[in-house]
């Protein structure tokens, strides 16, 4: 999933300062799973905004809505009225959702309530961790399904650095060294010979923005 | 107005209420099955409705009937304290007070 | 036939070259480098660090040029943290033009561990790739196939931590470095001799010593405070007994005790034929280099 987290409240309140009719728009996809922008988070955000305005004696009208996905304009149609009557949409989706809104509604101010982080998974309750950098050229077949690029702060493609001691990362000692994890797993899989292989130079051109996937067979 | 959520397992009694009423003036008591049932939204709502302060009365962590209820309530209160701080209300506007479970009704 | 590099030749002649580790200054003038050169000229070559500790220092190529002007050989450190493959290649060309023949390929400490943690880390290449890149250049080409013409022989080095565990995991990485073409290895500082001997034995058994030479690193510790700081670095294996020994003497004698420890270690290392040379790591204490050489009787 795409992992995001709420921006600091002060930053959000400052962004919406000049607006009175605010639509807080949640997304039921990734940001619901990482507890950042789902229905519950939308309700909390609405409550916070109302408390703030009440405290300062300023008027506000907050609409709260959560849709299935914000990265597909299909899901905007049923709430088109709501978007139209709001002065501003405070999107609680990932950056993609914010972009989609902005591209779909040229005349509407769209603001992000989240900071979008990475592609990752739930490591333990309340802890999400990166597992893929989207390098466009997957090497997981070589590394026992464990990604060294997303889990090594130095993006090491060739093994542990000198500071990796007893399986601990030198930069983030609370983490395991990803090359230790790879090594242990390859051992279990009886594929340790893969540890001896020098991987080719990474082709970073596959990560150059803006990236696109084009499927001619599907194009109209 | 002070809104006071209290766990019915905890030992909150008359004396306790009298003490809180003395220091807070108007008091709204809300009985809950466990402070762990109070989610962030339900703790924020009183502020929307005009409460000056929210107090949560719960059992000691190790005496929680549902094992982790008090622990979770405290974590959520910490979250709200940060929010209140950011809004400018101040984090002391919400607090958790630990009440032992078996102090009796007169405590 | 390519001209044989000075440092490499000394090793093949059975001499044990001494490397002195040097941090270029964070200044806009060369005077500190010139002063250091006077102290470090006793060494066979100076290892010029590349933004060590992710702290900004003068560009190592500029500092190295000062040593070269004074006739002191250098080993240029190249870190993958700050430079992509384009920058690395241009730096290697510049260094070769300045007649630098020895290179140390490494990743470098992570930028978040330095005083400018907001910097973007590059990590385009890993050290093994950097070694491969150096081999390509040595063969007269750039990565895009551009022909460079005649390129001299390059003495390519890498770092190794003899004390890193698990041993097998770290040997896989070492194997890749050697396969890629590392002709010499510089160890992390050695304080634990028994463990170092185990490491050498392992190197020998795997036949690595036929392909690469080992420079043993000596790190003189100036005070108990520094010992405590060093002991917190996971990549340096500093046994508690060494810290305790430095702490056990009065403050004004601690530097001397640090030197004594090094002399003892170096004398033992001198007896090991597998140790091809020494690397004295005292970047903020250049005066100690001539002193150690004299006391150990390396000249």
CSV table of N, CA, C and O in Angstrom, one decimal, chain C residues 89-148:
chain,number,residue,atom,x,y,z
C,89,UNK,N,33.3,9.1,-12.4
C,89,UNK,CA,34.1,8.9,-13.6
C,89,UNK,C,35.0,10.2,-13.8
C,89,UNK,O,36.2,10.1,-14.1
C,90,UNK,N,34.4,11.4,-13.7
C,90,UNK,CA,35.2,12.6,-14.0
C,90,UNK,C,36.2,12.8,-12.9
C,90,UNK,O,37.3,13.2,-13.2
C,91,UNK,N,35.9,12.4,-11.7
C,91,UNK,CA,36.8,12.5,-10.6
C,91,UNK,C,38.0,11.5,-10.8
C,91,UNK,O,39.2,11.9,-10.6
C,92,UNK,N,37.7,10.3,-11.3
C,92,UNK,CA,38.8,9.3,-11.6
C,92,UNK,C,39.7,9.8,-12.7
C,92,UNK,O,40.9,9.8,-12.6
C,93,UNK,N,39.1,10.4,-13.7
C,93,UNK,CA,39.9,10.9,-14.8
C,93,UNK,C,40.8,12.0,-14.3
C,93,UNK,O,42.0,12.1,-14.6
C,94,UNK,N,40.3,12.9,-13.5
C,94,UNK,CA,41.1,14.0,-12.9
C,94,UNK,C,42.2,13.5,-12.1
C,94,UNK,O,43.3,14.0,-12.2
C,95,UNK,N,41.9,12.5,-11.3
C,95,UNK,CA,42.9,11.9,-10.4
C,95,UNK,C,44.0,11.3,-11.2
C,95,UNK,O,45.2,11.4,-10.9
C,96,UNK,N,43.6,10.5,-12.2
C,96,UNK,CA,44.7,9.9,-13.0
C,96,UNK,C,45.5,10.9,-13.7
C,96,UNK,O,46.7,10.7,-13.8
C,97,UNK,N,44.9,12.0,-14.2
C,97,UNK,CA,45.7,13.1,-14.8
C,97,UNK,C,46.7,13.7,-13.8
C,97,UNK,O,47.8,14.1,-14.2
C,98,UNK,N,46.3,13.7,-12.5
C,98,UNK,CA,47.2,14.2,-11.5
C,98,UNK,C,48.3,13.2,-11.1
C,98,UNK,O,49.0,13.4,-10.2
C,99,UNK,N,48.2,12.0,-11.7
C,99,UNK,CA,49.1,10.9,-11.5
C,99,UNK,C,48.8,10.2,-10.2
C,99,UNK,O,49.7,9.6,-9.5
C,100,UNK,N,47.6,10.3,-9.7
C,100,UNK,CA,47.1,9.4,-8.6
C,100,UNK,C,46.9,8.0,-9.2
C,100,UNK,O,46.2,7.9,-10.2
C,101,UNK,N,47.4,7.0,-8.5
C,101,UNK,CA,47.3,5.6,-9.0
C,101,UNK,C,46.5,4.7,-8.1
C,101,UNK,O,46.2,3.6,-8.4
C,102,UNK,N,46.3,5.2,-6.8
C,102,UNK,CA,45.7,4.3,-5.8
C,102,UNK,C,44.4,4.9,-5.4
C,102,UNK,O,44.2,6.1,-5.2
C,103,UNK,N,43.4,4.0,-5.4
C,103,UNK,CA,42.0,4.4,-5.1
C,103,UNK,C,41.4,3.5,-4.1
C,103,UNK,O,41.6,2.3,-4.1
C,104,UNK,N,40.6,4.1,-3.2
C,104,UNK,CA,40.0,3.3,-2.2
C,104,UNK,C,38.4,3.5,-2.4
C,104,UNK,O,37.9,4.6,-2.3
C,105,UNK,N,37.8,2.4,-2.8
C,105,UNK,CA,36.4,2.5,-3.1
C,105,UNK,C,35.5,2.2,-1.9
C,105,UNK,O,35.6,1.1,-1.3
C,106,UNK,N,34.6,3.1,-1.6
C,106,UNK,CA,33.8,2.8,-0.4
C,106,UNK,C,32.4,3.6,-0.5
C,106,UNK,O,32.2,4.3,-1.5
C,107,UNK,N,31.5,3.2,0.4
C,107,UNK,CA,30.2,3.9,0.4
C,107,UNK,C,30.2,5.2,1.2
C,107,UNK,O,29.7,6.2,0.7
C,108,UNK,N,30.9,5.1,2.3
C,108,UNK,CA,30.9,6.3,3.2
C,108,UNK,C,29.8,6.2,4.2
C,108,UNK,O,28.8,5.5,4.1
C,109,UNK,N,30.0,6.9,5.3
C,109,UNK,CA,28.9,7.0,6.4
C,109,UNK,C,27.7,7.6,5.8
C,109,UNK,O,27.7,8.4,4.9
C,110,UNK,N,26.6,7.2,6.3
C,110,UNK,CA,25.3,7.7,5.8
C,110,UNK,C,25.2,9.2,6.1
C,110,UNK,O,25.6,9.7,7.2
C,111,UNK,N,24.6,10.0,5.2
C,111,UNK,CA,24.5,11.4,5.4
C,111,UNK,C,23.7,11.8,6.6
C,111,UNK,O,24.0,12.9,7.2
C,112,UNK,N,22.8,11.0,7.1
C,112,UNK,CA,22.0,11.3,8.3
C,112,UNK,C,22.9,11.3,9.5
C,112,UNK,O,22.5,11.7,10.6
C,113,UNK,N,24.1,10.7,9.4
C,113,UNK,CA,24.9,10.6,10.6
C,113,UNK,C,25.9,11.8,10.7
C,113,UNK,O,26.6,11.9,11.6
C,114,UNK,N,25.8,12.6,9.7
C,114,UNK,CA,26.7,13.8,9.7
C,114,UNK,C,25.9,15.1,10.2
C,114,UNK,O,24.7,14.9,10.5
C,115,UNK,N,26.5,16.2,10.1
C,115,UNK,CA,25.8,17.5,10.6
C,115,UNK,C,24.8,18.1,9.5
C,115,UNK,O,24.2,19.1,9.8
C,116,UNK,N,24.7,17.5,8.4
C,116,UNK,CA,23.8,18.0,7.4
C,116,UNK,C,22.9,16.9,6.9
C,116,UNK,O,22.9,16.5,5.7
C,117,UNK,N,22.1,16.4,7.8
C,117,UNK,CA,21.3,15.2,7.5
C,117,UNK,C,20.2,15.4,6.5
C,117,UNK,O,19.7,14.4,6.0
C,118,UNK,N,19.9,16.6,6.1
C,118,UNK,CA,18.9,16.9,5.1
C,118,UNK,C,19.4,16.6,3.7
C,118,UNK,O,18.6,16.6,2.7
C,119,UNK,N,20.7,16.4,3.6
C,119,UNK,CA,21.3,16.2,2.2
C,119,UNK,C,20.7,15.0,1.5
C,119,UNK,O,20.3,14.0,2.2
C,120,UNK,N,20.6,15.0,0.2
C,120,UNK,CA,20.2,13.9,-0.5
C,120,UNK,C,21.4,12.9,-0.7
C,120,UNK,O,22.4,13.3,-1.3
C,121,UNK,N,21.2,11.7,-0.3
C,121,UNK,CA,22.2,10.7,-0.6
C,121,UNK,C,22.1,10.2,-2.0
C,121,UNK,O,21.0,10.2,-2.6
C,122,UNK,N,23.3,9.9,-2.6
C,122,UNK,CA,23.2,9.6,-4.0
C,122,UNK,C,23.2,8.0,-4.2
C,122,UNK,O,22.2,7.5,-4.7
C,123,UNK,N,24.2,7.3,-3.8
C,123,UNK,CA,24.2,5.9,-3.8
C,123,UNK,C,23.8,5.3,-5.2
C,123,UNK,O,23.0,4.4,-5.3
C,124,UNK,N,24.3,5.9,-6.2
C,124,UNK,CA,24.1,5.4,-7.6
C,124,UNK,C,24.7,4.1,-7.7
C,124,UNK,O,24.2,3.1,-8.2
C,125,UNK,N,26.0,4.0,-7.3
C,125,UNK,CA,26.7,2.8,-7.3
C,125,UNK,C,27.0,2.3,-5.9
C,125,UNK,O,27.1,3.0,-5.0
C,126,UNK,N,27.2,1.0,-5.8
C,126,UNK,CA,27.7,0.4,-4.6
C,126,UNK,C,29.2,0.2,-4.7
C,126,UNK,O,29.7,0.2,-5.9
C,127,UNK,N,29.9,0.0,-3.6
C,127,UNK,CA,31.4,-0.1,-3.8
C,127,UNK,C,31.8,-1.2,-4.8
C,127,UNK,O,32.8,-0.9,-5.5
C,128,UNK,N,31.1,-2.3,-4.8
C,128,UNK,CA,31.6,-3.3,-5.8
C,128,UNK,C,31.4,-2.8,-7.2
C,128,UNK,O,32.3,-3.0,-8.1
C,129,UNK,N,30.4,-2.1,-7.5
C,129,UNK,CA,30.2,-1.5,-8.8
C,129,UNK,C,31.3,-0.4,-9.1
C,129,UNK,O,31.8,-0.3,-10.2
C,130,UNK,N,31.7,0.3,-8.0
C,130,UNK,CA,32.7,1.3,-8.2
C,130,UNK,C,34.0,0.6,-8.6
C,130,UNK,O,34.8,1.1,-9.4
C,131,UNK,N,34.3,-0.5,-7.9
C,131,UNK,CA,35.5,-1.2,-8.3
C,131,UNK,C,35.4,-1.7,-9.7
C,131,UNK,O,36.4,-1.5,-10.5
C,132,UNK,N,34.3,-2.2,-10.1
C,132,UNK,CA,34.1,-2.6,-11.5
C,132,UNK,C,34.3,-1.4,-12.5
C,132,UNK,O,34.9,-1.6,-13.6
C,133,UNK,N,33.8,-0.3,-12.1
C,133,UNK,CA,33.9,0.9,-12.9
C,133,UNK,C,35.4,1.3,-13.1
C,133,UNK,O,35.9,1.6,-14.2
C,134,UNK,N,36.2,1.2,-12.0
C,134,UNK,CA,37.6,1.5,-12.1
C,134,UNK,C,38.3,0.5,-13.0
C,134,UNK,O,39.2,0.9,-13.8
C,135,UNK,N,37.9,-0.7,-13.0
C,135,UNK,CA,38.5,-1.7,-13.9
C,135,UNK,C,38.2,-1.4,-15.4
C,135,UNK,O,39.0,-1.5,-16.3
C,136,UNK,N,37.0,-0.9,-15.6
C,136,UNK,CA,36.6,-0.5,-17.0
C,136,UNK,C,37.5,0.7,-17.4
C,136,UNK,O,38.0,0.7,-18.6
C,137,UNK,N,37.6,1.6,-16.5
C,137,UNK,CA,38.5,2.8,-16.9
C,137,UNK,C,39.9,2.3,-17.1
C,137,UNK,O,40.6,2.8,-18.1
C,138,UNK,N,40.4,1.4,-16.3
C,138,UNK,CA,41.8,0.9,-16.4
C,138,UNK,C,41.9,0.3,-17.8
C,138,UNK,O,43.0,0.3,-18.4
C,139,UNK,N,40.8,-0.3,-18.3
C,139,UNK,CA,40.9,-0.9,-19.6
C,139,UNK,C,40.7,0.1,-20.8
C,139,UNK,O,40.7,-0.2,-21.9
C,140,UNK,N,40.7,1.4,-20.4
C,140,UNK,CA,40.7,2.4,-21.4
C,140,UNK,C,39.3,2.9,-21.8
C,140,UNK,O,39.2,3.5,-22.9
C,141,UNK,N,38.3,2.6,-21.0
C,141,UNK,CA,36.9,3.0,-21.5
C,141,UNK,C,36.2,3.7,-20.4
C,141,UNK,O,36.4,3.5,-19.2
C,142,UNK,N,35.2,4.5,-20.8
C,142,UNK,CA,34.2,5.0,-19.8
C,142,UNK,C,33.0,4.0,-19.9
C,142,UNK,O,32.9,3.2,-20.8
C,143,UNK,N,32.0,4.2,-19.0
C,143,UNK,CA,30.9,3.3,-18.9
C,143,UNK,C,30.1,3.3,-20.2
C,143,UNK,O,29.4,2.3,-20.5
C,144,UNK,N,30.1,4.5,-20.9
C,144,UNK,CA,29.3,4.5,-22.2
C,144,UNK,C,30.1,4.0,-23.4
C,144,UNK,O,29.6,4.1,-24.5
C,145,UNK,N,31.3,3.5,-23.1
C,145,UNK,CA,32.1,2.9,-24.2
C,145,UNK,C,33.0,3.9,-24.8
C,145,UNK,O,33.8,3.5,-25.7
C,146,UNK,N,33.0,5.1,-24.4
C,146,UNK,CA,33.9,6.1,-24.9
C,146,UNK,C,35.4,5.7,-24.7
C,146,UNK,O,35.7,5.3,-23.6
C,147,UNK,N,36.2,5.7,-25.7
C,147,UNK,CA,37.6,5.3,-25.6
C,147,UNK,C,38.4,6.4,-25.1
C,147,UNK,O,38.4,7.5,-25.5
C,148,UNK,N,39.2,6.0,-24.0
C,148,UNK,CA,40.0,7.0,-23.4
C,148,UNK,C,41.5,7.1,-23.9
C,148,UNK,O,42.2,8.0,-23.6
